[in-house]
Each structure stands twice: as C-alpha cells, then as structure tokens.
C-alpha cells in the first residue's frame, strides 16, 4: 500500500470537527474586528519568499519546498502567507482604497522540518494582516484580536511576550553593539550561531541551544538601543495593552525568525505544549511592501498554528452533536416510503440518515443507536400500506403512529428551534 508523506497528516472526521470549531472562531472574530478573508495561492515564485522572509533565515536556508517548473522557473510551496498577501496587495493595488486594508487567511503552509508533535511539514495557519496604519493602536488591535481568539477557545497556560526590534535605522546600530558583545564569546556559541554572526546576528538571541542562551544572557538589549520614536511607539503599544487589560511579558530577547519585522514583535506560548511551545506570533513589517516593489506602506500581522491550537483545545469548547433522525425503512413498499420521508426531512433541514444495508428492524435500531439518533421513523410494508409510520423516541423508547404524509413535518417541529 502507499503511505502518506512523513510530517503530512490526514485530518480524520473527529479531528476535523475540532478544527471546525477553531476555524469558526477565527472567521467570526476576524469579521468582528472588520478583517476580510483573502485567499492567496499555495505556491509562488521562489524569489518572493527569498526576498521577503530573508535569505539567511532558517525558513529560506533549509525549510522551503522548492521545485523547478517545466519552463525552468523556480517555484516554492508557501512556508507562510504574509509574503503572498503582500504580493497580492501590491499586484491588485489594494492600497489605493481610502480605508485601511485588513485581511485574514486560513490555510496550509509547507516547511521541510523534522516532524514531531506540533511540528509538521504541511501545517496550517490562521493569520491576519493590517495595512496602512503606523498607529500603535493598529498593533494593539492585532494583538487584541489574537488574544481574544485564543482566550475564547479557552486554551490553557498562555503567555504573550512582546518586544520592539526598532525601525530600519535602529537595527544597524544595535547589530554593531550585539556583534561587539558576541565577538568576545564566539567560542562558547554553537556552530550555527557562529555562522549567524556573519549573516544574521540577531538570530543568535533566538537560538534554543542552552550554552548559547547562557552566553547571551548579558547581551545588550534591543530595547536599550531604540530611537526616541521607536521607544515612544513601543510605549504606546504597551500602554494600549494595559488599557485593554491584555496581560504581557516584556522579553528583550524576542527577535523572531523572519527578516521583515520592525518595531513591535510578539509571540504567544503555552506551557501545555512541550518543546514546540509557540502558539502564534507576529509583528510589524513596515518595510516589506516597499521591499517587494510596492509603495511605502506600514503593516502588521500575526499567524497562529492550527495544529498546536488543536492539540490544546479543551473538550468543553466542542459543541454537542446535533440531534439527528434515523429512518428505519424495510420491505418492498417500506423502503420507497421511507426514502420519501428521508428526502422530506432533509428538505426541511433536519439532519437525518438511514442504512441501506440493514434488512431488519433490529439491525436498523442498532445503527440508530450507534449514530445517537434522537428519533427513529419506522416504516415497513405494513405501515406503508396503511399510510402510517411509527415514531420512536430513542430516549424514552415511547412509540406512536403518525400518518406518512405528516411524519417529516412532525419530527421537524420537535427538533428544530421555532
Ligand atoms: P517555531 O519556533 O515553533 O519553529 P516559527 O517561529 O517558525 O515557530 P512562525 O513562522 O512564526 O513560527 O509561524 C507562526 C506559528 O505557526 C508558530 O507559532 C506555530 O504555531 C506554527 N508553526 C510554525 N511552523 C510549524 C510547523 N512546522 N508545524 C506546525 N506548526 C507550525
Ligand atoms: Mg520554525
């Protein structure tokens, strides 16, 4: 037999039901905050990701699924969606709209990583992107939407960490200070970080290797190297979070793995997730639209991992299954009569089913029980001839007869909200 690909998971119906809860919350809250859905392709030209995410990031260096198209061009399965959304934003001139442009997306992303719990090669994200505002309140809104989403799903043990990376002018100054610090400690860093010193020194702060963490404990803090404007922006974001009662932790080491971030960056983790503890993350990327050839446009967004949310989703958040009706039809005349009722039930919006294989009442009732049916409509040849059907209440086991023609309506009024 042929197996699925390593790190690429099937979502079987039970699991898919949990995902529907998460997706419904994402859609409902996005709409509530006035974000509109955008669906961008799952593959793009490779250069889009290399240019936006950054050539010396983990994603671009080693995690992308890149392949050659038949005409020789290089294409990549999207490792994240921001790059594609920004491309679409520029391509369709969405910035021409006088209102702020706010989008959300849901969908699969692809990264070649070592598969483990909460880390897959095809995974899914819910994310938002808000274009056009430099106001710290835009940052607060995005964070507040993220926090509301995670809180409404009752996910346990969440912490929101926040930092400021400064603007494009602050970064080189800080990079120098950080490099000066790292140079004396090069030998204590892992191979990867020694290389990062040459390519992307900020990433050293993000390294998970314990010796690297110790070595950089005393490293200069980004937040001590902010320009007055960057500092003020950060303080206003923090003030906004305070005003809305959103709890956070200042983490001066939080740098995030993508190059395009500026100013505010944040990450939500959960202590219930084990090693892969990041639930979602985001930040400002005021330079990205311009980097990709569009007009200078401030922007901010977040992305959360659906798999990690699904791992934590408490059972109490799942809706109880709807009440369904089972039609037990058997016999030459009973089956067509029963199928007529089944069709009517469905036309009336009543979730209903039958079993085309069951030949006896006993077999039908067993299936009805398995499916958790609230009512069973029984129609055999005798009933069909009399123009009657038996309604059985599965909870009380009570039964009574109804005229065939009224059966579907009668059941619908019992089950559907008035
Ligand atoms: P991590 O530190 O866990 O590798 P990341 O910084 O690479 O995360 P982002 O690119 O910020 O993650 O993506 C946002 C969210 O998407 C993460 O917080 C996580 O929940 C989820 N995510 C990222 N990569 C994967 C993956 N390979 N499998 C499942 N979920 C993922
Ligand atoms: Mg990663």
PDB file of C-alpha atoms in Angstrom, residues 198-376:
ATOM      1  CA  UNK A 198      28.238  36.725   9.868  1.00  0.00           C
ATOM      2  CA  UNK A 199      24.776  36.526   8.302  1.00  0.00           C
ATOM      3  CA  UNK A 200      22.098  37.482  10.806  1.00  0.00           C
ATOM      4  CA  UNK A 201      23.458  38.174  14.319  1.00  0.00           C
ATOM      5  CA  UNK A 202      20.028  38.923  15.833  1.00  0.00           C
ATOM      6  CA  UNK A 203      19.118  35.291  15.304  1.00  0.00           C
ATOM      7  CA  UNK A 204      21.741  34.309  17.882  1.00  0.00           C
ATOM      8  CA  UNK A 205      19.370  35.666  20.557  1.00  0.00           C
ATOM      9  CA  UNK A 206      16.700  33.273  19.301  1.00  0.00           C
ATOM     10  CA  UNK A 207      18.912  30.160  19.493  1.00  0.00           C
ATOM     11  CA  UNK A 208      17.490  27.359  21.633  1.00  0.00           C
ATOM     12  CA  UNK A 209      20.893  25.760  22.451  1.00  0.00           C
ATOM     13  CA  UNK A 210      21.387  26.185  26.249  1.00  0.00           C
ATOM     14  CA  UNK A 211      25.061  27.246  26.022  1.00  0.00           C
ATOM     15  CA  UNK A 212      24.122  29.953  23.525  1.00  0.00           C
ATOM     16  CA  UNK A 213      21.371  31.143  25.848  1.00  0.00           C
ATOM     17  CA  UNK A 214      23.820  31.411  28.765  1.00  0.00           C
ATOM     18  CA  UNK A 215      26.436  33.101  26.607  1.00  0.00           C
ATOM     19  CA  UNK A 216      23.972  35.792  25.551  1.00  0.00           C
ATOM     20  CA  UNK A 217      22.309  36.369  28.914  1.00  0.00           C
ATOM     21  CA  UNK A 218      24.159  39.654  29.373  1.00  0.00           C
ATOM     22  CA  UNK A 219      23.886  40.692  25.721  1.00  0.00           C
ATOM     23  CA  UNK A 220      22.910  44.310  25.057  1.00  0.00           C
ATOM     24  CA  UNK A 221      19.159  44.719  24.888  1.00  0.00           C
ATOM     25  CA  UNK A 222      17.409  45.816  21.730  1.00  0.00           C
ATOM     26  CA  UNK A 223      15.082  47.994  23.757  1.00  0.00           C
ATOM     27  CA  UNK A 224      18.085  49.969  25.077  1.00  0.00           C
ATOM     28  CA  UNK A 225      19.033  50.878  21.509  1.00  0.00           C
ATOM     29  CA  UNK A 226      15.765  52.302  20.256  1.00  0.00           C
ATOM     30  CA  UNK A 227      15.439  55.754  18.752  1.00  0.00           C
ATOM     31  CA  UNK A 228      13.074  58.103  20.626  1.00  0.00           C
ATOM     32  CA  UNK A 229      10.331  57.494  18.022  1.00  0.00           C
ATOM     33  CA  UNK A 230      10.661  53.710  18.232  1.00  0.00           C
ATOM     34  CA  UNK A 231      10.680  53.882  22.016  1.00  0.00           C
ATOM     35  CA  UNK A 232       7.550  56.003  22.030  1.00  0.00           C
ATOM     36  CA  UNK A 233       5.775  53.644  19.629  1.00  0.00           C
ATOM     37  CA  UNK A 234       6.597  50.710  21.877  1.00  0.00           C
ATOM     38  CA  UNK A 235       5.445  52.538  25.000  1.00  0.00           C
ATOM     39  CA  UNK A 236       2.157  53.406  23.363  1.00  0.00           C
ATOM     40  CA  UNK A 237       1.583  49.790  22.340  1.00  0.00           C
ATOM     41  CA  UNK A 238       2.294  48.668  25.900  1.00  0.00           C
ATOM     42  CA  UNK A 239       0.012  51.402  27.216  1.00  0.00           C
ATOM     43  CA  UNK A 240      -2.747  50.247  24.879  1.00  0.00           C
ATOM     44  CA  UNK A 241      -2.422  46.649  26.046  1.00  0.00           C
ATOM     45  CA  UNK A 242      -2.621  47.868  29.654  1.00  0.00           C
ATOM     46  CA  UNK A 243      -5.721  49.895  28.840  1.00  0.00           C
ATOM     47  CA  UNK A 244      -7.423  46.853  27.305  1.00  0.00           C
ATOM     48  CA  UNK A 245      -6.352  44.578  30.136  1.00  0.00           C
ATOM     49  CA  UNK A 246      -4.273  42.257  27.952  1.00  0.00           C
ATOM     50  CA  UNK A 247      -1.512  40.641  30.037  1.00  0.00           C
ATOM     51  CA  UNK A 248       2.002  40.527  28.533  1.00  0.00           C
ATOM     52  CA  UNK A 249       5.605  39.904  29.413  1.00  0.00           C
ATOM     53  CA  UNK A 250       8.407  42.112  28.092  1.00  0.00           C
ATOM     54  CA  UNK A 251      11.025  39.882  26.500  1.00  0.00           C
ATOM     55  CA  UNK A 252      14.033  41.804  25.183  1.00  0.00           C
ATOM     56  CA  UNK A 253      15.394  38.621  23.546  1.00  0.00           C
ATOM     57  CA  UNK A 254      12.373  38.044  21.336  1.00  0.00           C
ATOM     58  CA  UNK A 255      13.604  38.566  17.774  1.00  0.00           C
ATOM     59  CA  UNK A 256      11.579  36.168  15.577  1.00  0.00           C
ATOM     60  CA  UNK A 257      12.991  34.245  12.665  1.00  0.00           C
ATOM     61  CA  UNK A 258      11.860  36.392   9.758  1.00  0.00           C
ATOM     62  CA  UNK A 259      13.789  39.357   8.460  1.00  0.00           C
ATOM     63  CA  UNK A 260      10.903  41.620   7.618  1.00  0.00           C
ATOM     64  CA  UNK A 261       9.843  42.538  11.149  1.00  0.00           C
ATOM     65  CA  UNK A 262      10.276  46.067  12.526  1.00  0.00           C
ATOM     66  CA  UNK A 263       9.203  47.705  15.800  1.00  0.00           C
ATOM     67  CA  UNK A 264       6.641  45.584  17.636  1.00  0.00           C
ATOM     68  CA  UNK A 265       7.136  41.809  17.669  1.00  0.00           C
ATOM     69  CA  UNK A 266       5.216  39.379  19.817  1.00  0.00           C
ATOM     70  CA  UNK A 267       4.766  35.690  20.413  1.00  0.00           C
ATOM     71  CA  UNK A 268       2.242  33.661  22.372  1.00  0.00           C
ATOM     72  CA  UNK A 269       3.452  30.457  24.002  1.00  0.00           C
ATOM     73  CA  UNK A 270       1.726  27.843  26.120  1.00  0.00           C
ATOM     74  CA  UNK A 271       3.254  25.799  28.909  1.00  0.00           C
ATOM     75  CA  UNK A 272       0.954  22.963  27.849  1.00  0.00           C
ATOM     76  CA  UNK A 273       2.702  22.410  24.530  1.00  0.00           C
ATOM     77  CA  UNK A 274       6.056  20.872  25.472  1.00  0.00           C
ATOM     78  CA  UNK A 275       9.052  21.626  23.260  1.00  0.00           C
ATOM     79  CA  UNK A 276       7.067  23.222  20.430  1.00  0.00           C
ATOM     80  CA  UNK A 277       5.537  25.794  22.733  1.00  0.00           C
ATOM     81  CA  UNK A 278       4.862  28.678  20.316  1.00  0.00           C
ATOM     82  CA  UNK A 279       1.172  29.008  19.514  1.00  0.00           C
ATOM     83  CA  UNK A 280       1.444  32.049  17.322  1.00  0.00           C
ATOM     84  CA  UNK A 281       3.485  35.116  16.617  1.00  0.00           C
ATOM     85  CA  UNK A 282       3.593  38.301  14.651  1.00  0.00           C
ATOM     86  CA  UNK A 283       4.706  41.848  14.433  1.00  0.00           C
ATOM     87  CA  UNK A 284       5.076  44.965  12.389  1.00  0.00           C
ATOM     88  CA  UNK A 285       6.676  44.848   8.954  1.00  0.00           C
ATOM     89  CA  UNK A 286       6.682  48.449   7.812  1.00  0.00           C
ATOM     90  CA  UNK A 287       9.316  47.900   5.121  1.00  0.00           C
ATOM     91  CA  UNK A 288       8.023  44.779   3.424  1.00  0.00           C
ATOM     92  CA  UNK A 289       5.564  46.250   0.920  1.00  0.00           C
ATOM     93  CA  UNK A 290       8.317  48.530  -0.349  1.00  0.00           C
ATOM     94  CA  UNK A 291      10.888  45.711  -0.409  1.00  0.00           C
ATOM     95  CA  UNK A 292       8.550  43.773  -2.687  1.00  0.00           C
ATOM     96  CA  UNK A 293       8.144  46.676  -5.074  1.00  0.00           C
ATOM     97  CA  UNK A 294       5.047  48.410  -3.708  1.00  0.00           C
ATOM     98  CA  UNK A 295       4.539  51.869  -2.261  1.00  0.00           C
ATOM     99  CA  UNK A 296       5.843  52.593   1.236  1.00  0.00           C
ATOM    100  CA  UNK A 297       3.147  51.057   3.438  1.00  0.00           C
ATOM    101  CA  UNK A 298       3.147  50.267   7.144  1.00  0.00           C
ATOM    102  CA  UNK A 299       1.698  46.884   8.103  1.00  0.00           C
ATOM    103  CA  UNK A 300       1.287  44.491  10.990  1.00  0.00           C
ATOM    104  CA  UNK A 301       0.017  40.941  11.366  1.00  0.00           C
ATOM    105  CA  UNK A 302       0.126  37.637  13.177  1.00  0.00           C
ATOM    106  CA  UNK A 303      -0.036  33.938  12.344  1.00  0.00           C
ATOM    107  CA  UNK A 304      -1.085  31.102  14.650  1.00  0.00           C
ATOM    108  CA  UNK A 305      -0.517  27.392  14.176  1.00  0.00           C
ATOM    109  CA  UNK A 306      -3.769  25.439  13.918  1.00  0.00           C
ATOM    110  CA  UNK A 307      -2.189  22.085  14.830  1.00  0.00           C
ATOM    111  CA  UNK A 308      -0.865  23.449  18.112  1.00  0.00           C
ATOM    112  CA  UNK A 309      -4.223  25.001  18.938  1.00  0.00           C
ATOM    113  CA  UNK A 310      -5.982  21.726  18.124  1.00  0.00           C
ATOM    114  CA  UNK A 311      -3.588  19.912  20.484  1.00  0.00           C
ATOM    115  CA  UNK A 312      -4.685  22.162  23.346  1.00  0.00           C
ATOM    116  CA  UNK A 313      -8.363  22.685  22.595  1.00  0.00           C
ATOM    117  CA  UNK A 314     -10.309  21.629  25.696  1.00  0.00           C
ATOM    118  CA  UNK A 315     -13.231  19.234  25.174  1.00  0.00           C
ATOM    119  CA  UNK A 316     -15.567  21.793  26.790  1.00  0.00           C
ATOM    120  CA  UNK A 317     -15.107  24.030  23.727  1.00  0.00           C
ATOM    121  CA  UNK A 318     -16.572  21.394  21.397  1.00  0.00           C
ATOM    122  CA  UNK A 319     -20.262  21.707  20.582  1.00  0.00           C
ATOM    123  CA  UNK A 320     -22.501  18.771  21.483  1.00  0.00           C
ATOM    124  CA  UNK A 321     -23.535  16.918  18.336  1.00  0.00           C
ATOM    125  CA  UNK A 322     -26.852  17.962  16.795  1.00  0.00           C
ATOM    126  CA  UNK A 323     -29.924  15.757  17.173  1.00  0.00           C
ATOM    127  CA  UNK A 324     -30.419  13.531  14.202  1.00  0.00           C
ATOM    128  CA  UNK A 325     -33.266  11.372  12.936  1.00  0.00           C
ATOM    129  CA  UNK A 326     -32.902   7.851  11.635  1.00  0.00           C
ATOM    130  CA  UNK A 327     -35.278   6.347   9.099  1.00  0.00           C
ATOM    131  CA  UNK A 328     -35.687   2.586   9.510  1.00  0.00           C
ATOM    132  CA  UNK A 329     -37.211   1.506   6.207  1.00  0.00           C
ATOM    133  CA  UNK A 330     -37.546  -2.084   5.099  1.00  0.00           C
ATOM    134  CA  UNK A 331     -39.619  -4.203   2.738  1.00  0.00           C
ATOM    135  CA  UNK A 332     -40.732  -3.770  -0.858  1.00  0.00           C
ATOM    136  CA  UNK A 333     -43.095  -0.901  -0.047  1.00  0.00           C
ATOM    137  CA  UNK A 334     -41.498   0.336   3.155  1.00  0.00           C
ATOM    138  CA  UNK A 335     -38.171   1.320   1.599  1.00  0.00           C
ATOM    139  CA  UNK A 336     -39.546   3.730  -1.022  1.00  0.00           C
ATOM    140  CA  UNK A 337     -41.924   5.260   1.550  1.00  0.00           C
ATOM    141  CA  UNK A 338     -39.051   5.674   3.988  1.00  0.00           C
ATOM    142  CA  UNK A 339     -36.793   7.232   1.374  1.00  0.00           C
ATOM    143  CA  UNK A 340     -39.518   9.749   0.613  1.00  0.00           C
ATOM    144  CA  UNK A 341     -39.616  10.755   4.291  1.00  0.00           C
ATOM    145  CA  UNK A 342     -35.812  10.922   4.440  1.00  0.00           C
ATOM    146  CA  UNK A 343     -35.833  13.275   1.475  1.00  0.00           C
ATOM    147  CA  UNK A 344     -38.506  15.456   3.112  1.00  0.00           C
ATOM    148  CA  UNK A 345     -36.624  15.582   6.406  1.00  0.00           C
ATOM    149  CA  UNK A 346     -33.514  16.804   4.644  1.00  0.00           C
ATOM    150  CA  UNK A 347     -35.507  19.349   2.650  1.00  0.00           C
ATOM    151  CA  UNK A 348     -36.800  20.680   5.972  1.00  0.00           C
ATOM    152  CA  UNK A 349     -33.251  20.977   7.312  1.00  0.00           C
ATOM    153  CA  UNK A 350     -33.353  18.007   9.695  1.00  0.00           C
ATOM    154  CA  UNK A 351     -30.089  16.071   9.934  1.00  0.00           C
ATOM    155  CA  UNK A 352     -31.132  12.542   9.063  1.00  0.00           C
ATOM    156  CA  UNK A 353     -29.863   9.235   7.775  1.00  0.00           C
ATOM    157  CA  UNK A 354     -30.825   5.669   7.016  1.00  0.00           C
ATOM    158  CA  UNK A 355     -28.930   2.444   6.453  1.00  0.00           C
ATOM    159  CA  UNK A 356     -29.338   0.904   3.019  1.00  0.00           C
ATOM    160  CA  UNK A 357     -27.815  -2.376   4.144  1.00  0.00           C
ATOM    161  CA  UNK A 358     -29.978  -3.086   7.206  1.00  0.00           C
ATOM    162  CA  UNK A 359     -32.807  -5.522   6.433  1.00  0.00           C
ATOM    163  CA  UNK A 360     -34.444  -5.994   9.826  1.00  0.00           C
ATOM    164  CA  UNK A 361     -35.878  -3.608  12.387  1.00  0.00           C
ATOM    165  CA  UNK A 362     -33.342  -4.862  14.911  1.00  0.00           C
ATOM    166  CA  UNK A 363     -30.421  -4.038  12.598  1.00  0.00           C
ATOM    167  CA  UNK A 364     -31.872  -0.589  11.932  1.00  0.00           C
ATOM    168  CA  UNK A 365     -32.323   0.208  15.617  1.00  0.00           C
ATOM    169  CA  UNK A 366     -28.773  -0.880  16.348  1.00  0.00           C
ATOM    170  CA  UNK A 367     -27.460   1.579  13.749  1.00  0.00           C
ATOM    171  CA  UNK A 368     -29.754   4.344  15.018  1.00  0.00           C
ATOM    172  CA  UNK A 369     -28.324   3.794  18.475  1.00  0.00           C
ATOM    173  CA  UNK A 370     -24.733   3.946  17.219  1.00  0.00           C
ATOM    174  CA  UNK A 371     -25.437   7.183  15.408  1.00  0.00           C
ATOM    175  CA  UNK A 372     -27.017   8.686  18.520  1.00  0.00           C
ATOM    176  CA  UNK A 373     -30.360   9.323  16.797  1.00  0.00           C
ATOM    177  CA  UNK A 374     -32.931  11.221  18.867  1.00  0.00           C
ATOM    178  CA  UNK A 375     -35.859   9.755  16.908  1.00  0.00           C
ATOM    179  CA  UNK A 376     -36.385   6.833  14.596  1.00  0.00           C
TER     180      UNK A 376
END
